[in-house]
XYZ file of C-alpha atoms in Angstrom:
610
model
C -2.671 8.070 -122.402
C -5.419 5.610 -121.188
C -4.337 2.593 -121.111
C -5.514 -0.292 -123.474
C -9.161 -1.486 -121.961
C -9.224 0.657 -119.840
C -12.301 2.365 -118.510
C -12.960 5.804 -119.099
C -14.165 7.735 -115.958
C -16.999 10.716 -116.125
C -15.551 13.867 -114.851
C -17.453 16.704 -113.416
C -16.231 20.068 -114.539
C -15.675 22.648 -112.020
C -16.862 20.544 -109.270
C -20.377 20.687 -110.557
C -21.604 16.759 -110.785
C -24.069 17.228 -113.738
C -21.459 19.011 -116.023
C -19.396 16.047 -118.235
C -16.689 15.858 -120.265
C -15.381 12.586 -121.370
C -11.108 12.695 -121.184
C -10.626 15.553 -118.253
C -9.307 12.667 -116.037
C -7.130 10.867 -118.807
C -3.492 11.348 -118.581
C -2.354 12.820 -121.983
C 1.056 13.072 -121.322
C 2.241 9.921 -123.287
C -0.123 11.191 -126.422
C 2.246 12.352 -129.334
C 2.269 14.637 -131.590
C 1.696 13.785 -135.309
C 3.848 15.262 -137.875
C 1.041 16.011 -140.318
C 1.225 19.533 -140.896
C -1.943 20.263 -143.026
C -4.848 22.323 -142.197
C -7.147 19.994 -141.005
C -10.763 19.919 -139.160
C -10.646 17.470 -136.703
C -13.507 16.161 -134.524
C -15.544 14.205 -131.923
C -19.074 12.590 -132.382
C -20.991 12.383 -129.572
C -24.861 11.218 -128.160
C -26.853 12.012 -125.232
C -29.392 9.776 -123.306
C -30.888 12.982 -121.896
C -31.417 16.595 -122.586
C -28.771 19.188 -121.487
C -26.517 22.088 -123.107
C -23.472 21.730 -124.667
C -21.012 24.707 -122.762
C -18.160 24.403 -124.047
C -15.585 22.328 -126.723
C -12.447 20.984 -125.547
C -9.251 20.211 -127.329
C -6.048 19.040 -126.394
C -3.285 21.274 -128.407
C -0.416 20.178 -129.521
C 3.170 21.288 -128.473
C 4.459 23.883 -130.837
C 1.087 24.384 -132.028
C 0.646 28.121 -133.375
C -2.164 28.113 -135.269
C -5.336 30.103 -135.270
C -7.971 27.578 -133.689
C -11.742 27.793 -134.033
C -14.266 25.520 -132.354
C -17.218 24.192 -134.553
C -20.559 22.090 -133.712
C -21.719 20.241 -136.208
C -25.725 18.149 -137.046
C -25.080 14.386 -137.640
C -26.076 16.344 -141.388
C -23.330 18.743 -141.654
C -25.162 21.333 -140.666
C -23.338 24.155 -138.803
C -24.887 24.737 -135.367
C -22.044 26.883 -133.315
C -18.579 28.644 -133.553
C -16.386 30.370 -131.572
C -12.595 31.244 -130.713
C -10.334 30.608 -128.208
C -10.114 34.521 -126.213
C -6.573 33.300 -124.876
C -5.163 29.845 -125.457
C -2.198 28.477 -123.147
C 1.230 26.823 -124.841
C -0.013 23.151 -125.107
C -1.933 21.236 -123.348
C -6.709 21.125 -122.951
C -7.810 24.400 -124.515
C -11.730 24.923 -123.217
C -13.860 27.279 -125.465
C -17.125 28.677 -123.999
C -19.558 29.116 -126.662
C -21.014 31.905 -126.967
C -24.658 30.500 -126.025
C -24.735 27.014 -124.453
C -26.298 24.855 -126.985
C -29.309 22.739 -126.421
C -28.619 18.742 -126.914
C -30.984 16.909 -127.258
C -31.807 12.917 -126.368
C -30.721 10.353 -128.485
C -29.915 12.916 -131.500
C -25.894 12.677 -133.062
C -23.595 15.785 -132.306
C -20.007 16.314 -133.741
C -17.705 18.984 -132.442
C -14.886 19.947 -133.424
C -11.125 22.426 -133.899
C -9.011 23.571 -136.965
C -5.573 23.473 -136.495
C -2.092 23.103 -138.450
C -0.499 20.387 -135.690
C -2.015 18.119 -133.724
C -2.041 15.189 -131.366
C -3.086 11.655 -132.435
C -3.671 8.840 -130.628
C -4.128 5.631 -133.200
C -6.661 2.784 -132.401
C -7.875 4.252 -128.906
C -11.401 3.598 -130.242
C -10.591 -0.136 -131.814
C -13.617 -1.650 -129.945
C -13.883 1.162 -127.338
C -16.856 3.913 -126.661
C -16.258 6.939 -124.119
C -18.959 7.239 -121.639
C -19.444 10.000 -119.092
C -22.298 10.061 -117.459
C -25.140 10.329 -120.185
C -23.257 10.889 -123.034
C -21.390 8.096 -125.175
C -18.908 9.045 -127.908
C -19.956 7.078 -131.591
C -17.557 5.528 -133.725
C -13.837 6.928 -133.876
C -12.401 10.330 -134.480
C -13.309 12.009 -137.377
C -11.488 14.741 -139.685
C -11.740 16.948 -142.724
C -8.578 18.484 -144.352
C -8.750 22.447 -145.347
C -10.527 25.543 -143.692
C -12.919 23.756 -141.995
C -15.374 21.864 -144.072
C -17.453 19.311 -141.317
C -14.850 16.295 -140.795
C -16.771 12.452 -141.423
C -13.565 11.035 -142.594
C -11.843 8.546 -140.055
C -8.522 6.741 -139.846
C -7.331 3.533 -137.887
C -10.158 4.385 -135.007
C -7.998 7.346 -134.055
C -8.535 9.796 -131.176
C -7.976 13.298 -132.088
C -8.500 14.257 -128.669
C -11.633 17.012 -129.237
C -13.969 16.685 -126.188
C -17.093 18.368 -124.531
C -18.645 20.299 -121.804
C -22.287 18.949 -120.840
C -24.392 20.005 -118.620
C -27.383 17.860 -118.065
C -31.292 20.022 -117.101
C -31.590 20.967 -113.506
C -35.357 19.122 -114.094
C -34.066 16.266 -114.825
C -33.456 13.846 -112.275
C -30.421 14.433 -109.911
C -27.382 13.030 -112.680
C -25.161 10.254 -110.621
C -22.314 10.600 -108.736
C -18.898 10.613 -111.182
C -18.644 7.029 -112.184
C -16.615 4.716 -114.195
C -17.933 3.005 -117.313
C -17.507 -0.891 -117.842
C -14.581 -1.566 -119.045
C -14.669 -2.556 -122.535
C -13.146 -4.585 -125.068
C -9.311 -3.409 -125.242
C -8.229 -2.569 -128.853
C -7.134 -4.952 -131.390
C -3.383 -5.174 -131.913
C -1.826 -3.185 -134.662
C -1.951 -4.787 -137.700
C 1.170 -6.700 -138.351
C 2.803 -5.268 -141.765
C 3.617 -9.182 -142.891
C -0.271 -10.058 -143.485
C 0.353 -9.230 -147.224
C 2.662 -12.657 -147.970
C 2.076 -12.868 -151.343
C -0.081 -15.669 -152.601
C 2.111 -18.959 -153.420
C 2.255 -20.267 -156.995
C 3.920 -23.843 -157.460
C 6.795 -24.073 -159.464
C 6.213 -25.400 -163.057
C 9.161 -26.109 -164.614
C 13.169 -26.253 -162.724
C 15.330 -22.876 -163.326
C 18.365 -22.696 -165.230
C 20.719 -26.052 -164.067
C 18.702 -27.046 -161.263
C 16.119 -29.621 -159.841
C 12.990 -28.052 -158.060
C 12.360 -27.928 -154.376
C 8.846 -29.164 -154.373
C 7.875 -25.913 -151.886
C 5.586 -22.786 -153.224
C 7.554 -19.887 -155.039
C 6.720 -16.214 -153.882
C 4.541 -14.674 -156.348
C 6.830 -11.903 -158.855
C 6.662 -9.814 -162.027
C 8.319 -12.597 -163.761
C 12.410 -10.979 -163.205
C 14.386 -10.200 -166.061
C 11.941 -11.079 -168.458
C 9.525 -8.405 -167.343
C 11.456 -5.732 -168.749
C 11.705 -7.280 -172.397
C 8.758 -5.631 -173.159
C 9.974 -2.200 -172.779
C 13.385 -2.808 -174.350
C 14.773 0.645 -175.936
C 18.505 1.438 -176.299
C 20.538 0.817 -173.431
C 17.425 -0.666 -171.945
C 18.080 -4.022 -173.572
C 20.955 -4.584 -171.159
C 17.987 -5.009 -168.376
C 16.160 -8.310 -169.608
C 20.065 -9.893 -168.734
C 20.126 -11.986 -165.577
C 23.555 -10.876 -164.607
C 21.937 -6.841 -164.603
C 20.318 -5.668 -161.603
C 19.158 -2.221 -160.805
C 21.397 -0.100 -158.712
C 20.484 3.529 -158.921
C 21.307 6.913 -156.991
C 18.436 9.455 -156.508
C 18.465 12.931 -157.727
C 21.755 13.149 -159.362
C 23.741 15.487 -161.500
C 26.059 13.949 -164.612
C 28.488 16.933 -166.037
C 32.023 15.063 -166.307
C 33.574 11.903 -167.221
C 35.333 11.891 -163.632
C 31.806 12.095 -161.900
C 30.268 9.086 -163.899
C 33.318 7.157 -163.487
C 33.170 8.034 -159.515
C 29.708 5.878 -159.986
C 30.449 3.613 -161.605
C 33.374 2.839 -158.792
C 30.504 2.875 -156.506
C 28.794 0.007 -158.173
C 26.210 2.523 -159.107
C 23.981 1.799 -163.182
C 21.400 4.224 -163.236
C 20.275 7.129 -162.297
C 16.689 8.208 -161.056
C 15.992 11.965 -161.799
C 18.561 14.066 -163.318
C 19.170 17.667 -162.011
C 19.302 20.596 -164.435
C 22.003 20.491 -167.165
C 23.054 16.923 -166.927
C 24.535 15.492 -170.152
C 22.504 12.758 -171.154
C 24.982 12.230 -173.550
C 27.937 11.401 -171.422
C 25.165 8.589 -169.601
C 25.124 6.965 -172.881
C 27.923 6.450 -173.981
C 29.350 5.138 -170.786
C 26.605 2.377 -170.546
C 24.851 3.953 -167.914
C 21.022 4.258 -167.529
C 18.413 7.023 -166.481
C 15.006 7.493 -165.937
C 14.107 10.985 -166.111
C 10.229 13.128 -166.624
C 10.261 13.327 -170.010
C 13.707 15.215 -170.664
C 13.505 16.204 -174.546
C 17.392 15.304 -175.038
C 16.607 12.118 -173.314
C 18.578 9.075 -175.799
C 19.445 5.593 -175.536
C 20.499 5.919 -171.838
C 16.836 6.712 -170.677
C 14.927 3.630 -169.797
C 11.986 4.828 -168.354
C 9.942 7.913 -167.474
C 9.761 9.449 -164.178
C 5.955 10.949 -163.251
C 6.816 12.761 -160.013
C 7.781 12.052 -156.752
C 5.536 11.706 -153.391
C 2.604 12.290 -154.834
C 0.411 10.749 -152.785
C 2.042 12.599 -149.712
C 1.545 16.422 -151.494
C -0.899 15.699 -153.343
C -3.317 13.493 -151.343
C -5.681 10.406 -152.153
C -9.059 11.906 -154.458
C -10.255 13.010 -157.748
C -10.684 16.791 -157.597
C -8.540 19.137 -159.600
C -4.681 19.864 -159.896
C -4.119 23.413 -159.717
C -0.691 22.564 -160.875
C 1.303 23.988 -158.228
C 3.624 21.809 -156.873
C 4.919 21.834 -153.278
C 6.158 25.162 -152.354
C 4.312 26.573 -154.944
C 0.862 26.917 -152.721
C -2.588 24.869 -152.610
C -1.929 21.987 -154.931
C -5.861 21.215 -155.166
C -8.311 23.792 -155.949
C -10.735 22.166 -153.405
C -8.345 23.719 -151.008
C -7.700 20.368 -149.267
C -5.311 17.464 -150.097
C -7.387 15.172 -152.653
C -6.364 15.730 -155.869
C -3.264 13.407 -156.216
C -4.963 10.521 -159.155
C -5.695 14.012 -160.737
C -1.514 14.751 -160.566
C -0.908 11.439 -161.138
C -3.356 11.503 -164.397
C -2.026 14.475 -166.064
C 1.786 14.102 -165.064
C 1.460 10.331 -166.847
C -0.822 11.917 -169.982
C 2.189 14.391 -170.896
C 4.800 11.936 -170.942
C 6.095 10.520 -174.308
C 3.493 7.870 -175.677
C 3.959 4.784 -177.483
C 7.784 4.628 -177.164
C 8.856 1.535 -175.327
C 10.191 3.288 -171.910
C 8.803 2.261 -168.399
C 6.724 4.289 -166.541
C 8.165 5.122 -162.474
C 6.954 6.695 -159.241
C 7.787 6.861 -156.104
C 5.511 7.421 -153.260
C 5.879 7.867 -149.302
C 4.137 7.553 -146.389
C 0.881 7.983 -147.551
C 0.448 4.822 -149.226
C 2.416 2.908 -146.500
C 0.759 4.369 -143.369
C -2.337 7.290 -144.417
C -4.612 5.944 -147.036
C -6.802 3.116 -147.488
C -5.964 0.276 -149.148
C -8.386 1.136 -152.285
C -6.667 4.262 -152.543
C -3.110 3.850 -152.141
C -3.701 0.413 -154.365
C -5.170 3.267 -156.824
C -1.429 5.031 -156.755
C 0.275 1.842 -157.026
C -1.345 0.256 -159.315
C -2.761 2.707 -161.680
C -0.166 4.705 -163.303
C 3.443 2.999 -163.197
C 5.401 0.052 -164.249
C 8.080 0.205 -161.385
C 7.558 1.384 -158.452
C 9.210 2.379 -155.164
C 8.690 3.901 -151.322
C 10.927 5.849 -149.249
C 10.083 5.472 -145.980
C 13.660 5.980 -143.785
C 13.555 3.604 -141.007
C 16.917 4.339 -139.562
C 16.695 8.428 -139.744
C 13.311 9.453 -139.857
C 12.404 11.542 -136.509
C 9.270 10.599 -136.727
C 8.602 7.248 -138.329
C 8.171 5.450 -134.844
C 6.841 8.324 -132.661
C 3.790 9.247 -134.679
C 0.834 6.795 -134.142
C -0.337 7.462 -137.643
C 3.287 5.968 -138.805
C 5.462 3.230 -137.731
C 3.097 2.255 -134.826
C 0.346 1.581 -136.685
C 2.418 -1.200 -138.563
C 3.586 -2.866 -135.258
C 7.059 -0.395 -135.222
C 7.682 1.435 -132.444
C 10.302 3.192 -130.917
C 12.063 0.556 -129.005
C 12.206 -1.342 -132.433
C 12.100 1.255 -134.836
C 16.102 1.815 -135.736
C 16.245 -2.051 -137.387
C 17.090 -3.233 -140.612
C 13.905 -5.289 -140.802
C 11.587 -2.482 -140.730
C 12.871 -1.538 -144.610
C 10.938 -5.183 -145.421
C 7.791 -3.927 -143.408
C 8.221 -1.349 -146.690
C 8.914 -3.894 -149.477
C 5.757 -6.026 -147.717
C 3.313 -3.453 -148.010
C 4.209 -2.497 -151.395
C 3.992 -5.850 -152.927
C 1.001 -6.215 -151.270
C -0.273 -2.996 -152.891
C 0.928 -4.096 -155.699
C -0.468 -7.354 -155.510
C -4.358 -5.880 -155.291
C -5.314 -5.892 -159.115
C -4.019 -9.442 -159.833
C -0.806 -7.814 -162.212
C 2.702 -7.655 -160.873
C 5.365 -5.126 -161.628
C 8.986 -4.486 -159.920
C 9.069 -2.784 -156.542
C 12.525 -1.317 -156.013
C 14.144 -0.865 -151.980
C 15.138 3.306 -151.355
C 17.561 3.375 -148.905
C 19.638 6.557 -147.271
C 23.345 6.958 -147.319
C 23.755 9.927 -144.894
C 21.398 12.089 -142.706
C 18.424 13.377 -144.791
C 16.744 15.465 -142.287
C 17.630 18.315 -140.858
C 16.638 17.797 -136.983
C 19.228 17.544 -134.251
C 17.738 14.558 -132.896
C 17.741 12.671 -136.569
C 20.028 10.088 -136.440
C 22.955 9.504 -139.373
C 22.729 6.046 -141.294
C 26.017 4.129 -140.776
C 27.383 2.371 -143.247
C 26.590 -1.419 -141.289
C 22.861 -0.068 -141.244
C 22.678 0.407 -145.034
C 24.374 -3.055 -145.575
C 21.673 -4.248 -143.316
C 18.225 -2.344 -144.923
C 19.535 -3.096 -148.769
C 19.705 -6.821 -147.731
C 16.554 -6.745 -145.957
C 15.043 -5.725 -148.666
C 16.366 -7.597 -151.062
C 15.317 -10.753 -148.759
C 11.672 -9.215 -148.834
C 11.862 -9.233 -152.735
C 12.944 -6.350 -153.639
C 13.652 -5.808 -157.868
C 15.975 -3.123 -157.644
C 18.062 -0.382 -154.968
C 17.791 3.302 -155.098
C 19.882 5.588 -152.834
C 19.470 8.764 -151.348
C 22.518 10.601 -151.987
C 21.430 13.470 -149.887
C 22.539 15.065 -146.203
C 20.437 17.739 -145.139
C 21.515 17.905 -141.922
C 24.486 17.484 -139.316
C 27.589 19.396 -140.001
C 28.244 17.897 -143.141
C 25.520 19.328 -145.862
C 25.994 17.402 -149.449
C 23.666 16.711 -152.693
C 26.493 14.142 -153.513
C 27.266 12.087 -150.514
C 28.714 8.856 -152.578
C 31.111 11.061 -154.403
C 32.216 13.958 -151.994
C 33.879 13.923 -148.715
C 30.370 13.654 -147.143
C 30.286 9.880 -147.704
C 34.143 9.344 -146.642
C 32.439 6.646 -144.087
C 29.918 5.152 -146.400
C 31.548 5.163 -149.943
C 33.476 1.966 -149.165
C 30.802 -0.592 -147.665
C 28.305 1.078 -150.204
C 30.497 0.312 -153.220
C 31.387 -3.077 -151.886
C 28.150 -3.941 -150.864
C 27.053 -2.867 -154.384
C 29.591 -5.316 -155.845
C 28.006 -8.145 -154.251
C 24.827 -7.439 -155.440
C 25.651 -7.087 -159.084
C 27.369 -10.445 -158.524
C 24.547 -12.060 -157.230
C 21.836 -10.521 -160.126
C 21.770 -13.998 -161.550
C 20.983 -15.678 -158.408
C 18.484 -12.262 -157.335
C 17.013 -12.047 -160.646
C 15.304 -15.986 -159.787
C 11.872 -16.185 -158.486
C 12.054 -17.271 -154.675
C 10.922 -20.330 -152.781
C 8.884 -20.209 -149.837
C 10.268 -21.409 -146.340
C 10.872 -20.051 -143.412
C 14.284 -21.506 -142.039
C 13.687 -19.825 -138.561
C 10.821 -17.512 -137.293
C 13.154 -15.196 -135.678
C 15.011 -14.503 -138.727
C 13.989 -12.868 -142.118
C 15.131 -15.187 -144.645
C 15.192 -15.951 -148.633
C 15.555 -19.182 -150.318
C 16.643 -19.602 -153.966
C 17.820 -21.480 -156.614
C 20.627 -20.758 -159.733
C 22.419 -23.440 -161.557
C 22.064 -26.418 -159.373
C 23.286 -24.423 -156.326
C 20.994 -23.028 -153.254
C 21.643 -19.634 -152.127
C 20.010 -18.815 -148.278
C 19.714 -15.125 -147.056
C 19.468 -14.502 -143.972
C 19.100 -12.108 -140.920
C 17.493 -10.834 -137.822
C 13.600 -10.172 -137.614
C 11.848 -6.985 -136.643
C 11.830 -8.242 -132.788
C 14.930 -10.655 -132.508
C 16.839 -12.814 -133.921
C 21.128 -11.473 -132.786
C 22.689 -14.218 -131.333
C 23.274 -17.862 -132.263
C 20.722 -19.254 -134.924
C 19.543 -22.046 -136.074
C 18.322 -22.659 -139.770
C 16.541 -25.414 -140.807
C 16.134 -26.427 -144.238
C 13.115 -28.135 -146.117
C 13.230 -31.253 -147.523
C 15.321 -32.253 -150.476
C 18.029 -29.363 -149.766
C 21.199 -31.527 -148.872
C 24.550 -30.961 -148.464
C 27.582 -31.571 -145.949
C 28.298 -27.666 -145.787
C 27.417 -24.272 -146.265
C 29.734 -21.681 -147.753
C 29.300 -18.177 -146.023
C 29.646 -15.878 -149.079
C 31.673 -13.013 -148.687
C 33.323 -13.709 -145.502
C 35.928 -16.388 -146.471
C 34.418 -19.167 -144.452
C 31.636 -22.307 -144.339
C 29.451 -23.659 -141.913
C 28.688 -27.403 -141.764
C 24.798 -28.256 -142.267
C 24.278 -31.026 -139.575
C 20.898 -32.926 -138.853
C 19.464 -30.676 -142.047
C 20.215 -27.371 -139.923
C 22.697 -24.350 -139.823
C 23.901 -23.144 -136.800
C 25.217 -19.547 -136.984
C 25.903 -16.677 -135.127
C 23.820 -12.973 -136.541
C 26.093 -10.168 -134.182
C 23.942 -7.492 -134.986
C 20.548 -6.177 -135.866
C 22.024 -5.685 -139.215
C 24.195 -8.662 -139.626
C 23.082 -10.925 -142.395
C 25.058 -13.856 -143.994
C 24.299 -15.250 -147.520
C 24.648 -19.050 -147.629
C 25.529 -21.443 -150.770
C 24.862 -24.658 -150.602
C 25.806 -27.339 -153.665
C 24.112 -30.577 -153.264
């Protein structure tokens, strides 16, 4: 891949020194592949400072590409100029289509090209204040795309390079073209954007919590905790407006015994997010337990909110054309053939829930709202539809998360620091910020794995120190609630029900401890946070509960193992610091903590009484 700033060399084709194509000399090796797998046009624009024909269309396939390709030229308009298709294609690698009749380009007049394919390669921000150059001909603007058949792509994404490129050849009349040169270098591209720019907006405290005095620091902007849910209180759903509840819920569960609910409730486990097929709603209720479900007509008591679907804005896609309603599996989801239909999903799956009765609304979304869509649009998703919210982006297993540019790296992640506990509060940053985008507040719950939930040999399996580490995380980045995904779809041990079978035999424990903490701490959780920052290297969370001061802390996204040091704000005194959980304190000396954080996923939970 060419390097950042770097300049970008004309290459003569064939050894003839007035034929151009801008990337022949670029070393694509290090380009990866995205794991989009949509049909999708994808495309190049292009200008020329003198006349010539366009010969050919390059693009660079992707390994384990097996699509059907086709090669398209395209007016600055839309208008369709050329096709053609590949007459033999090698594995991976430049594929060079020869149109059928070179095309005449002229001066100073726009050009796209492009391919359709089903996989591609992707490289994110290689046009962030960059333009291509070979010899007469300068690329415009970034890479452009267009999901479906092939409709003309003018869509673009974080100034990505889709790697589509051209053959030139410049009129023998014209004066003898140059010698291959090397265009000025030019301004490298900016940084990816660092996934903490969305710090909530401070608000000062107005009056002290519950048996304390007040810091005088800024609180972290939140829904307003406990209280929030008052206004939806229905059956069982009173118990949720009670500091001492917090949400602890498994994904995707089935409830047909006593001994299975009671298995839960071991775990630490209080509600549970989608219900499979038969569950008895019935045996939820009357065991205390809670459920949010899509608008089950035996749904009771137990159910404290409705469910409108799952990933939408992945299967479904950011736009307002129509819902076939097919759902994935099922075929094309959008009758515009492409994927831009999801507010439509989103629209009619909310209409045809119960009206008028009290419950929350809930979604969960994925990686389109984190990494894919605009901020107007995935705010749209957030924002429009729900009352709770969460995102299930899996930090620790994901194959792909950090090795895709249009994931993990374009939030700063990549795959030297992608297996970290820290990344789940890149996840709980960009949703609050989301959330944060129409002025209104609602909870964002943390959705972390408890096994191996892809099937890929090289997926890693979550260990039980690693979910310790993401719950906390997020918690510390303000999360309102914990989800769990109870699922292992691959590695040798395949289970729907990994807290309750012999799947989780090296998870159940921490998870049900860790789970224990946290519902003894929803008094202390369930307060709205100050803002400090104790230590730069450390993610941290400062708050408040009946005249005591509770710190959580532990490692960043890029450091932070080793021996710390914490230092508190003004006004927070005290001789020591008890280490919760761990049977020990730490003296506070000179207004600073000095502890050691073992791990990437070690965190410690201090409690300090003035």
């Amino acid at each position: 891949m060419l390097a950042a700033g770097a300049a970008v060399t004309a290459y003569a084709v064939n050894s003839q020194p007035d034929t151009y194509s801008f990337f022949a000399s670029t070393d694509v090796s290090g380009v990866s592949v995205d794991p989009d797998s949509r049909q999708v046009e994808l495309g190049l624009k292009f200008v020329s400072k003198s006349a010539g024909t366009l010969e050919a269309v390059r693009f660079l396939k992707a390994r384990g590409d097996r699509s059907a390709h086709r090669v398209t030229v395209w007016s600055a308009d839309g208008d369709k100029l050329a096709t053609a298709t590949p007459r033999s294609e090698t594995r991976s690698g430049w594929q060079q289509v020869k149109l059928a009749k070179p095309l005449d380009i002229e001066p100073g007049v726009q050009y796209v090209v492009s391919y359709n394919t089903t996989r591609y390669s992707a490289s994110q921000r290689y046009f962030a204040g960059r333009t291509a150059k070979a010899g007469p001909l300068a690329t415009v603007g970034s890479g452009v795309y267009d999901y479906g058949s092939g409709d003309f792509p003018e869509q673009s994404w974080q100034s990505s390079n889709y790697w589509v490129d051209v053959v030139f050849a410049t009129e023998k009349d014209d004066e003898p073209a140059p010698a291959p040169t090397t265009a000025p270098t030019t301004t490298a591209p900016a940084p990816a954007p660092s996934a903490t720019t969305a710090t909530p907006e401070p608000t000062r405290t107005t009056a002290p919590p519950a048996g304390g005095s007040v810091l005088d620091l800024p609180r972290v902007a939140w829904e307003g905790g406990p209280s929030y849910y008052s206004k939806f209180a229905k059956g069982n759903e009173a118990e949720w407006d009670d500091p001492s509840f917090f949400p602890i819920g498994v994904w995707y569960e089935g409830t047909y015994s006593q001994a299975e609910i009671d298995k839960d409730k071991d775990a630490g486990l209080n509600t549970y997010v989608m219900l499979t097929e038969g569950s008895d709603m019935k045996l939820i209720e009357r065991n205390g337990m809670h459920a949010m479900t899509e608008g089950r007509k035996d749904s009771g008591g137990e159910t404290t909110g409705w469910i409108i679907n799952d990933e939408v804005d992945m299967w479904g896609g950011a736009g307002n054309s129509t819902w076939t309603g097919k759902y994935p599996g099922q075929g094309e989801p959008c009758t515009s053939g492409k994927y831009d239909c999801g507010f439509d999903i989103m629209k009619r799956l909310s209409d045809g829930l119960p009206k008028n009765d009290g419950r929350m609304t809930y979604a969960n979304f994925g990686k389109g709202v984190v990494f894919w869509q605009s901020d107007a649009d995935a705010s749209r998703f957030v924002n429009d539809y729900t009352t709770v919210v969460s995102n299930d982006i899996y930090w620790y297993t994901d194959p792909n998360v950090c090795y895709s540019s249009s994931e993990g790296p374009s939030l700063g992640v990549t795959k030297e620091n992608c297996r970290r506990a820290a990344n789940y509060g890149i996840t709980m940053d960009v949703m609050r910020r989301l959330d944060g985008l129409d002025g209104k507040r609602q909870p964002v719950y943390a959705f972390v794995e408890v096994g191996k939930p892809f099937p890929e040999a090289s997926a890693p399996t979550i260990t039980a120190d690693q979910i310790g580490g993401a719950v906390v995380n997020s918690l510390i980045h303000e999360a309102r609630g914990v989800l769990y995904f109870n699922h292992n779809f691959g590695g040798p041990c395949i289970s729907q029900h990994v807290l309750r079978d012999a799947c989780g035999t090296a998870v159940r424990p921490a998870v049900s401890e860790l789970n224990r903490r946290i519902t003894s701490l929803a008094p202390v959780l369930n307060t709205q946070s100050y803002q400090w920052k104790f230590n730069p290297q450390l993610d941290t969370m400062l708050k408040e509960r009946d005249g005591s001061y509770y710190i959580f802390a532990m490692p960043g996204r890029t450091g932070g193992t080793g021996e710390q040091k914490l230092t508190m704000p003004a006004g927070l005194g005290g001789a020591k610091a008890e280490v919760m959980f761990e049977n020990r304190s730490v003296p506070v000396v000179g207004g600073t903590i000095t502890d050691n954080f073992a791990k990437e996923f070690s965190y410690h939970i201090y409690k300090i009484t003035p």
